[in-house]
Amino acid sequence: MAAAMKKSQVIELLTFYRNIDGEIRLYKATVADLENYYTPTGGQSMDGQPKAKYNVSSPTENTALNLPESLREDIEFYNSKINTLYRLKTEILREVSCLELKFKSIITDYYLHGLKWEQVSARNHYSERQCKNIRNTAVENLAGKFDENPVIANFKLKA
């Protein structure tokens, strides 16, 4: 069996959790820009003549069918990144929610909600030092859980 994930990697992933929604918004905007950039349908013919029965008539379908291969690949790339980030966020939340209450509360407040140690301490009725000790134990517990979770273990943070 491989060694558990390092504590520093767990902390990086927990810290990254708050940025996931922003990354998803950025990738969605990029996809929208790519889709809007290439619009080969200039207008619709209004000559009043009947059209073929099985003709592609929807402008959206027509655009999708006429996208250049490189553009389609770029859109698929960004959509796969979006799906990966959604899965990562879900799995991190799932693993954190499986922790014992005091661990879950400290990790959620500090990493997922971004509170300062004095705020975490006040909310959880522990001293700041106790909160940090609880966090350390929780991170050790999460290291094993993150390592066993294929979605989290296979995710690579950008440098």
PDB file of N, CA and C in Angstrom, residues 38-44 56-66:
ATOM      1  N   TYR A  38     -17.151  32.186 -32.606  1.00  0.00           N
ATOM      2  CA  TYR A  38     -17.355  31.587 -33.921  1.00  0.00           C
ATOM      3  C   TYR A  38     -18.848  31.398 -34.167  1.00  0.00           C
ATOM      4  N   THR A  39     -19.455  32.303 -34.929  1.00  0.00           N
ATOM      5  CA  THR A  39     -20.868  32.187 -35.268  1.00  0.00           C
ATOM      6  C   THR A  39     -21.012  32.237 -36.779  1.00  0.00           C
ATOM      7  N   PRO A  40     -20.973  31.076 -37.432  1.00  0.00           N
ATOM      8  CA  PRO A  40     -21.000  31.055 -38.887  1.00  0.00           C
ATOM      9  C   PRO A  40     -22.364  31.372 -39.494  1.00  0.00           C
ATOM     10  N   THR A  41     -23.412  31.401 -38.692  1.00  0.00           N
ATOM     11  CA  THR A  41     -24.735  31.679 -39.245  1.00  0.00           C
ATOM     12  C   THR A  41     -24.968  33.171 -39.250  1.00  0.00           C
ATOM     13  N   GLY A  42     -24.861  33.768 -40.390  1.00  0.00           N
ATOM     14  CA  GLY A  42     -25.011  35.209 -40.501  1.00  0.00           C
ATOM     15  C   GLY A  42     -26.459  35.650 -40.464  1.00  0.00           C
ATOM     16  N   GLY A  43     -27.339  34.895 -41.002  1.00  0.00           N
ATOM     17  CA  GLY A  43     -28.748  35.261 -41.022  1.00  0.00           C
ATOM     18  C   GLY A  43     -29.551  34.127 -41.618  1.00  0.00           C
ATOM     19  N   GLN A  44     -30.838  34.254 -41.501  1.00  0.00           N
ATOM     20  CA  GLN A  44     -31.697  33.208 -42.012  1.00  0.00           C
ATOM     21  C   GLN A  44     -32.345  33.685 -43.303  1.00  0.00           C
ATOM     22  N   VAL A  56     -31.232  20.860 -41.141  1.00  0.00           N
ATOM     23  CA  VAL A  56     -30.930  21.382 -39.816  1.00  0.00           C
ATOM     24  C   VAL A  56     -31.412  22.831 -39.795  1.00  0.00           C
ATOM     25  N   SER A  57     -32.393  23.102 -38.953  1.00  0.00           N
ATOM     26  CA  SER A  57     -32.994  24.427 -38.994  1.00  0.00           C
ATOM     27  C   SER A  57     -32.649  25.286 -37.791  1.00  0.00           C
ATOM     28  N   SER A  58     -32.252  24.691 -36.716  1.00  0.00           N
ATOM     29  CA  SER A  58     -31.936  25.464 -35.527  1.00  0.00           C
ATOM     30  C   SER A  58     -30.571  26.135 -35.696  1.00  0.00           C
ATOM     31  N   PRO A  59     -30.475  27.458 -35.469  1.00  0.00           N
ATOM     32  CA  PRO A  59     -29.180  28.138 -35.585  1.00  0.00           C
ATOM     33  C   PRO A  59     -28.134  27.556 -34.621  1.00  0.00           C
ATOM     34  N   THR A  60     -28.577  27.143 -33.433  1.00  0.00           N
ATOM     35  CA  THR A  60     -27.652  26.559 -32.457  1.00  0.00           C
ATOM     36  C   THR A  60     -27.092  25.244 -32.976  1.00  0.00           C
ATOM     37  N   GLU A  61     -27.970  24.405 -33.508  1.00  0.00           N
ATOM     38  CA  GLU A  61     -27.512  23.126 -34.060  1.00  0.00           C
ATOM     39  C   GLU A  61     -26.584  23.365 -35.240  1.00  0.00           C
ATOM     40  N   ASN A  62     -26.935  24.313 -36.074  1.00  0.00           N
ATOM     41  CA  ASN A  62     -26.124  24.622 -37.242  1.00  0.00           C
ATOM     42  C   ASN A  62     -24.729  25.088 -36.819  1.00  0.00           C
ATOM     43  N   THR A  63     -24.670  25.949 -35.796  1.00  0.00           N
ATOM     44  CA  THR A  63     -23.392  26.430 -35.293  1.00  0.00           C
ATOM     45  C   THR A  63     -22.578  25.273 -34.728  1.00  0.00           C
ATOM     46  N   ALA A  64     -23.230  24.406 -33.950  1.00  0.00           N
ATOM     47  CA  ALA A  64     -22.528  23.267 -33.348  1.00  0.00           C
ATOM     48  C   ALA A  64     -21.960  22.347 -34.418  1.00  0.00           C
ATOM     49  N   LEU A  65     -22.715  22.140 -35.466  1.00  0.00           N
ATOM     50  CA  LEU A  65     -22.259  21.252 -36.528  1.00  0.00           C
ATOM     51  C   LEU A  65     -21.124  21.872 -37.344  1.00  0.00           C
ATOM     52  N   ASN A  66     -21.042  23.185 -37.377  1.00  0.00           N
ATOM     53  CA  ASN A  66     -20.052  23.865 -38.200  1.00  0.00           C
ATOM     54  C   ASN A  66     -18.825  24.353 -37.434  1.00  0.00           C
TER      55      ASN A  66
END
